[in-house]
Tab-separated table of C-alpha atoms in Angstrom:
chain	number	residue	atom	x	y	z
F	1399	UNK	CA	0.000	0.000	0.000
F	1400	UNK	CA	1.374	3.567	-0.450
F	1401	UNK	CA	1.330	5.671	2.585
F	1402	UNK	CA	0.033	9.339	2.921
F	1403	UNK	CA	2.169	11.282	5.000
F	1404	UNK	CA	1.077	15.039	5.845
F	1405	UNK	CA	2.628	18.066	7.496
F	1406	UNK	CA	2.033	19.281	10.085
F	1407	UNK	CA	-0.539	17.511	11.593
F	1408	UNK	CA	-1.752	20.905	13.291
F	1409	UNK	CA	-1.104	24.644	12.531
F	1410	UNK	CA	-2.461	27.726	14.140
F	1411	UNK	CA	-2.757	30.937	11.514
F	1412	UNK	CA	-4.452	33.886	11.965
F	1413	UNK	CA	-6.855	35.449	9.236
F	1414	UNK	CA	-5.034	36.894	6.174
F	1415	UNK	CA	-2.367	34.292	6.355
F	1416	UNK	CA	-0.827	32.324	3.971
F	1417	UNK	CA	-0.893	28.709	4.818
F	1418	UNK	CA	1.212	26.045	3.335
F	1419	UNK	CA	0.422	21.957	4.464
F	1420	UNK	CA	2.634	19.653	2.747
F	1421	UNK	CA	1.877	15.687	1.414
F	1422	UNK	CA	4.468	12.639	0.896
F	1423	UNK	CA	3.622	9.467	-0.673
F	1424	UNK	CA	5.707	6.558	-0.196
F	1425	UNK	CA	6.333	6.045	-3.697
F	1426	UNK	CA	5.650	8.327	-7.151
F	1427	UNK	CA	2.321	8.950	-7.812
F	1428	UNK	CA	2.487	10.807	-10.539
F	1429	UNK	CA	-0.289	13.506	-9.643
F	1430	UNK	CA	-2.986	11.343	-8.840
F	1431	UNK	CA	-3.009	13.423	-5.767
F	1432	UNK	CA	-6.453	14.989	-4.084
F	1433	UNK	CA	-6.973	17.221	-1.217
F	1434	UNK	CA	-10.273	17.136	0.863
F	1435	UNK	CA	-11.628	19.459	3.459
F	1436	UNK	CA	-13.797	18.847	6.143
F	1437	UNK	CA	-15.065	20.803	8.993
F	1438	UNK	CA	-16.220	19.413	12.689
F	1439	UNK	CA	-19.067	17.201	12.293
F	1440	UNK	CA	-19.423	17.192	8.303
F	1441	UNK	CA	-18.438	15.201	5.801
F	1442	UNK	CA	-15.297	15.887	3.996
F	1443	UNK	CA	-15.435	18.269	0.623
F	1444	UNK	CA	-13.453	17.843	-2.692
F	1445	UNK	CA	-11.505	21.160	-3.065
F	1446	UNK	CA	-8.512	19.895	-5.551
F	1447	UNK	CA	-8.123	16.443	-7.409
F	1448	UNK	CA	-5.043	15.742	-10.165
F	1449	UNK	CA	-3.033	17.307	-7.483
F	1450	UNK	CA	-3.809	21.150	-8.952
F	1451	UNK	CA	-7.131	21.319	-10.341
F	1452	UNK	CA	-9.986	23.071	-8.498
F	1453	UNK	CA	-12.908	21.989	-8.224
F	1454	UNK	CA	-15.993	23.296	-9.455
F	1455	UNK	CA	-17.259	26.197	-6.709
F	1456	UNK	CA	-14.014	25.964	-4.686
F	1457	UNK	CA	-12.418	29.787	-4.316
F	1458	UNK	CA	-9.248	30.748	-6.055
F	1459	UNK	CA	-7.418	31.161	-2.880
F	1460	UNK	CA	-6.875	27.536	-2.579
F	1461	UNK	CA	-4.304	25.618	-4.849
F	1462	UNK	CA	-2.582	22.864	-5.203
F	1463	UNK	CA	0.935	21.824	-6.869
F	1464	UNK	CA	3.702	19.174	-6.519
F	1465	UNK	CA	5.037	15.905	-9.077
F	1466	UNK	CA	6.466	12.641	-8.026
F	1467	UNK	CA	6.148	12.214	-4.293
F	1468	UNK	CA	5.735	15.712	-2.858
F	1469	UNK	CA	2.831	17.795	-3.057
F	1470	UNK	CA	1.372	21.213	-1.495
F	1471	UNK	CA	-1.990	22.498	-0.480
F	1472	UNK	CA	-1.487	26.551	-0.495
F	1473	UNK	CA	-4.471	28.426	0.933
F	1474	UNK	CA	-2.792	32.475	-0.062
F	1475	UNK	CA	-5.318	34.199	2.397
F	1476	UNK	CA	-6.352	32.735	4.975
F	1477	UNK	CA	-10.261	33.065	5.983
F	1478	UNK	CA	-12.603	32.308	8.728
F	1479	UNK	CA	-14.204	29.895	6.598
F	1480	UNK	CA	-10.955	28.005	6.329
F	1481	UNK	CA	-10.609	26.748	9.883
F	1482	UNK	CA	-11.008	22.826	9.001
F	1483	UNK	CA	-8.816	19.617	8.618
F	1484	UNK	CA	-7.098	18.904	5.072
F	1485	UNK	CA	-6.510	15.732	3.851
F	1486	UNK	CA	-4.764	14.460	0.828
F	1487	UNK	CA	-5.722	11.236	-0.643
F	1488	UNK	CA	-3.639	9.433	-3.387
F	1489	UNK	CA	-5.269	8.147	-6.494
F	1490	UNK	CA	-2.475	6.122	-7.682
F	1491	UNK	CA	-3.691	2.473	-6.622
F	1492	UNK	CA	-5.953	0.128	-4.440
F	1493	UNK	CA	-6.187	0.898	-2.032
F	1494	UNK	CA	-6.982	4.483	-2.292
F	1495	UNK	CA	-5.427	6.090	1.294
F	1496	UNK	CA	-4.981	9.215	2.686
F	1497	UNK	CA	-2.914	11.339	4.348
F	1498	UNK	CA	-3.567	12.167	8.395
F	1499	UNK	CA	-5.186	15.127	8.194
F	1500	UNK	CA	-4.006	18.413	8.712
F	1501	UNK	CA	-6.076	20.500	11.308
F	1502	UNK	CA	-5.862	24.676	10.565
F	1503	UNK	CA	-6.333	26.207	13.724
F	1504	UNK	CA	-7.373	30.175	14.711
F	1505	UNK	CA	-4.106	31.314	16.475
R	1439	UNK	CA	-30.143	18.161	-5.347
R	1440	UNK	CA	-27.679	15.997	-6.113
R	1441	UNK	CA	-27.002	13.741	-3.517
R	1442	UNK	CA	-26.390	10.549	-1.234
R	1443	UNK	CA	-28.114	9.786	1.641
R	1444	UNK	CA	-26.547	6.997	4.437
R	1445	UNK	CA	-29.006	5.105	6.844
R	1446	UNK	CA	-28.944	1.741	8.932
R	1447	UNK	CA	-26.288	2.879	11.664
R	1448	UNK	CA	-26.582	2.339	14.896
R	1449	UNK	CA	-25.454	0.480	18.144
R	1450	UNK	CA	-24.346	-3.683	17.941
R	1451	UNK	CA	-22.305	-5.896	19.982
R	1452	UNK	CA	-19.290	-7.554	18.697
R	1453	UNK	CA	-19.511	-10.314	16.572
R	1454	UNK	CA	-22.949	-9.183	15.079
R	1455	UNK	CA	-24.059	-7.368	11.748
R	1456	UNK	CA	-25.349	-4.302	10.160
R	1457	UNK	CA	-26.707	-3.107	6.701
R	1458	UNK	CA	-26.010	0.628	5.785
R	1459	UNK	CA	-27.471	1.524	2.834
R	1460	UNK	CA	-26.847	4.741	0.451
R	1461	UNK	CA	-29.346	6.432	-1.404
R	1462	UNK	CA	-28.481	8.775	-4.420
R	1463	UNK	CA	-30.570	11.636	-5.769
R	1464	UNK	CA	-30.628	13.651	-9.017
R	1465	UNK	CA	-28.324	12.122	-11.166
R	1466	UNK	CA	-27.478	9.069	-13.165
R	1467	UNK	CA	-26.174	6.987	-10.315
R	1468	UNK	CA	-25.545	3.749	-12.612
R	1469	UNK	CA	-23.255	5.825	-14.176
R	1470	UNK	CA	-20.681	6.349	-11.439
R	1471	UNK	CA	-18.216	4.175	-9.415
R	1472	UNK	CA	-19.201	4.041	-5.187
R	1473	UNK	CA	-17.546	4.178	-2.530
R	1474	UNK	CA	-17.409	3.609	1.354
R	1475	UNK	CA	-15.401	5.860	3.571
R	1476	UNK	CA	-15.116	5.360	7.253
R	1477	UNK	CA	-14.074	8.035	9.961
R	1478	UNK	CA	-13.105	6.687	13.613
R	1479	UNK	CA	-13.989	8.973	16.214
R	1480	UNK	CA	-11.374	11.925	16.365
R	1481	UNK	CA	-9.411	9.757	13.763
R	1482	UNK	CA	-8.470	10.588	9.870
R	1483	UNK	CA	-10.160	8.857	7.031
R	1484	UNK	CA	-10.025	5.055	6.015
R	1485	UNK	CA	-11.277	4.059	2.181
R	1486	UNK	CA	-13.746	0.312	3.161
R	1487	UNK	CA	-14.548	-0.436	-0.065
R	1488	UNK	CA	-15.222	0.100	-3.861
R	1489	UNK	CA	-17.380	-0.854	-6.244
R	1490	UNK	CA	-18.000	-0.341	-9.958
R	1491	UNK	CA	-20.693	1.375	-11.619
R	1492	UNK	CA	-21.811	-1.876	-13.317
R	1493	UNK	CA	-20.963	-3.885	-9.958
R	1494	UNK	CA	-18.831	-6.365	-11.709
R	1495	UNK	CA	-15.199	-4.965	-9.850
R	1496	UNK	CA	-15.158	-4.597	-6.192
R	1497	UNK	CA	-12.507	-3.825	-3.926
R	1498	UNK	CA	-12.181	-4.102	0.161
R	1499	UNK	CA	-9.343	-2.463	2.028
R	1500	UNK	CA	-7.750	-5.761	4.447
R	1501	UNK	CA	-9.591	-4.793	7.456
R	1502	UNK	CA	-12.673	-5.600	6.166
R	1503	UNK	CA	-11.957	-8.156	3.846
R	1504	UNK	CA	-13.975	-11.154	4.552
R	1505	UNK	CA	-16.452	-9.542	6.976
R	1506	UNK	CA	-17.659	-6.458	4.541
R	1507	UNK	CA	-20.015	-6.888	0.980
R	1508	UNK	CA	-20.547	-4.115	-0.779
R	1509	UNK	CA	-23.384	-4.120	-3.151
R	1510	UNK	CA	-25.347	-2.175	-5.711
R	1511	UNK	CA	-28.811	-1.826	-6.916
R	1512	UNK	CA	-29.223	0.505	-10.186
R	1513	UNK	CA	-32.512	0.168	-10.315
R	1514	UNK	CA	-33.150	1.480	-7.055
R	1515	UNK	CA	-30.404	4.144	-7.122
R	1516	UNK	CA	-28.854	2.251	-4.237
R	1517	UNK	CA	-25.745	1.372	-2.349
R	1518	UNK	CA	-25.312	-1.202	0.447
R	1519	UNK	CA	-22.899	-2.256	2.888
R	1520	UNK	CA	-23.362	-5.710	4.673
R	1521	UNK	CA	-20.966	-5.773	8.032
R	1522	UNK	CA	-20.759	-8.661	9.566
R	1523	UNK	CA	-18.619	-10.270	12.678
R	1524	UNK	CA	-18.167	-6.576	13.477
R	1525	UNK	CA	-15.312	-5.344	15.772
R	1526	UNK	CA	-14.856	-2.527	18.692
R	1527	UNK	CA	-12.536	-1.087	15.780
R	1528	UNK	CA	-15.333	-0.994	13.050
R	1529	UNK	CA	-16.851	1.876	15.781
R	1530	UNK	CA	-17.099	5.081	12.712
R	1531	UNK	CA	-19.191	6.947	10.974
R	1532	UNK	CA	-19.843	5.419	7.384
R	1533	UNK	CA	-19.854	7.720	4.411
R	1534	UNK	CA	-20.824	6.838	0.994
R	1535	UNK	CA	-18.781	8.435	-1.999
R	1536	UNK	CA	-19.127	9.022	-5.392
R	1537	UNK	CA	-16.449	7.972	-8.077
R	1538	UNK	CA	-15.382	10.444	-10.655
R	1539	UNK	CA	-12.199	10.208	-13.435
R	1540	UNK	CA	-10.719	12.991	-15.162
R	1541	UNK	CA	-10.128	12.319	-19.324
R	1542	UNK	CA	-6.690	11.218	-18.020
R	1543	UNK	CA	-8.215	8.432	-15.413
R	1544	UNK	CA	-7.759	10.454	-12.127
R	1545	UNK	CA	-10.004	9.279	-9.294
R	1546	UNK	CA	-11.556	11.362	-6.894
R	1547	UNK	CA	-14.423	11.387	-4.503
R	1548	UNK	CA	-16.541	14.421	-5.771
R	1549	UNK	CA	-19.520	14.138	-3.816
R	1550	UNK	CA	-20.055	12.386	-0.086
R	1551	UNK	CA	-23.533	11.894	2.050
R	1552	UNK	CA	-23.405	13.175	5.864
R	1553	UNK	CA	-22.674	9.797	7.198
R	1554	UNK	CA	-24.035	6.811	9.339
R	1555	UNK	CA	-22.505	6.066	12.688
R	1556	UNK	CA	-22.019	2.217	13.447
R	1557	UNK	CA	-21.109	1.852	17.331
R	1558	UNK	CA	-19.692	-1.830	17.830
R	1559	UNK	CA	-20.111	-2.466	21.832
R	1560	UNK	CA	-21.218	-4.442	24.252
């Protein structure tokens, strides 16, 4: 299986931030990389898939980039709305795993 | 609106069984791949199991293998999830998942229902 490996596993940031959380897999994936979001008590949201593309409704201040085994979830200005746990999720092959979350915290 | 709809949690004691079920809404659901998601409490996210949109492939991750079916109905707009000799550690909330490939054949989950929580104890 490949492993998901994310950092950190917490942050604090304060509004107007720019926030940087960073994804490893174990082996190449070759972009088959997607980052989820999801708030306390909801079910995670699709905000990038193919490692960089948005998804439909998700705002510009989000992005994703990264090749190989690296990858980055950039949020350039950080808002309230944005307080939430990231995960990435690899693609790649069965079985489909993700990362341990990431949880963006108000400082 | 589009989407999926998770019932049949609830509380069981170890070694018994469950059936969660996933209903889809406004779109073509025989179209898609399905998946199930699970979520310990205050833990990450676990992929359970996968199956095609004409039910012919299906995948389980290992710690379910042998204990978890995952089935379909098209007709119905349906998706199922049979548990059985359930475990302390099976203790999540269930989501159901839809499948959707870019041009290039990149998966992603695009759209999730609110989740079921199973509670496995005695």
């Amino acid at each position: 299986d490949i492993q998901m490996t994310q950092s950190p596993s917490s942050l604090s940031a304060s509004v107007g931030d720019r926030v940087t959380i960073t994804c490893r897999a174990s082996r190449s994936i070759a972009t088959y990389l997607n980052w989820y979001q999801q708030k306390p008590g909801r079910a995670p949201q699709l905000l990038i898939y193919s490692a960089s593309t948005l998804q439909s409704g998700v705002p510009s201040r989000f992005s994703g980039s990264g090749s190989e085994t690296d990858y980055t979830l950039t949020i350039s200005t950080l808002q309230p709305d944005d307080f939430a746990t990231y995960y990435c999720q690899q693609s790649y092959s069965s079985p489909r795993t993700f990362g341990q979350g990431t949880m963006v915290e108000i400082k | 609106e589009v989407q999926l709809v998770e019932s049949g949690g609830g509380l069981v004691q170890p070694g018994g069984s469950l059936r969660l079920s996933c209903a889809a809404s406004r779109f073509t659901f025989s179209s898609y791949e399905m998946n199930w998601v699970r979520q310990a409490p205050g833990k990450g996210l676990e992929w359970v199991a996968y199956i095609s949109s004409s039910g012919f492939t299906i995948a389980y991750a290992d710690s379910v293998k042998g204990r978890f079916t995952i089935s379909r109905d098209n007709g119905e707009n349906s998706l199922s999830l049979q548990m059985n000799s359930l475990r302390a550690e099976d203790t999540a909330i269930y989501y159901c998942a839809r499948g959707e490939y870019t041009s290039a054949g990149r998966g992603y989950f695009d759209l999730w229902g609110r989740g079921t929580l199973v509670t496995v104890s005695s």
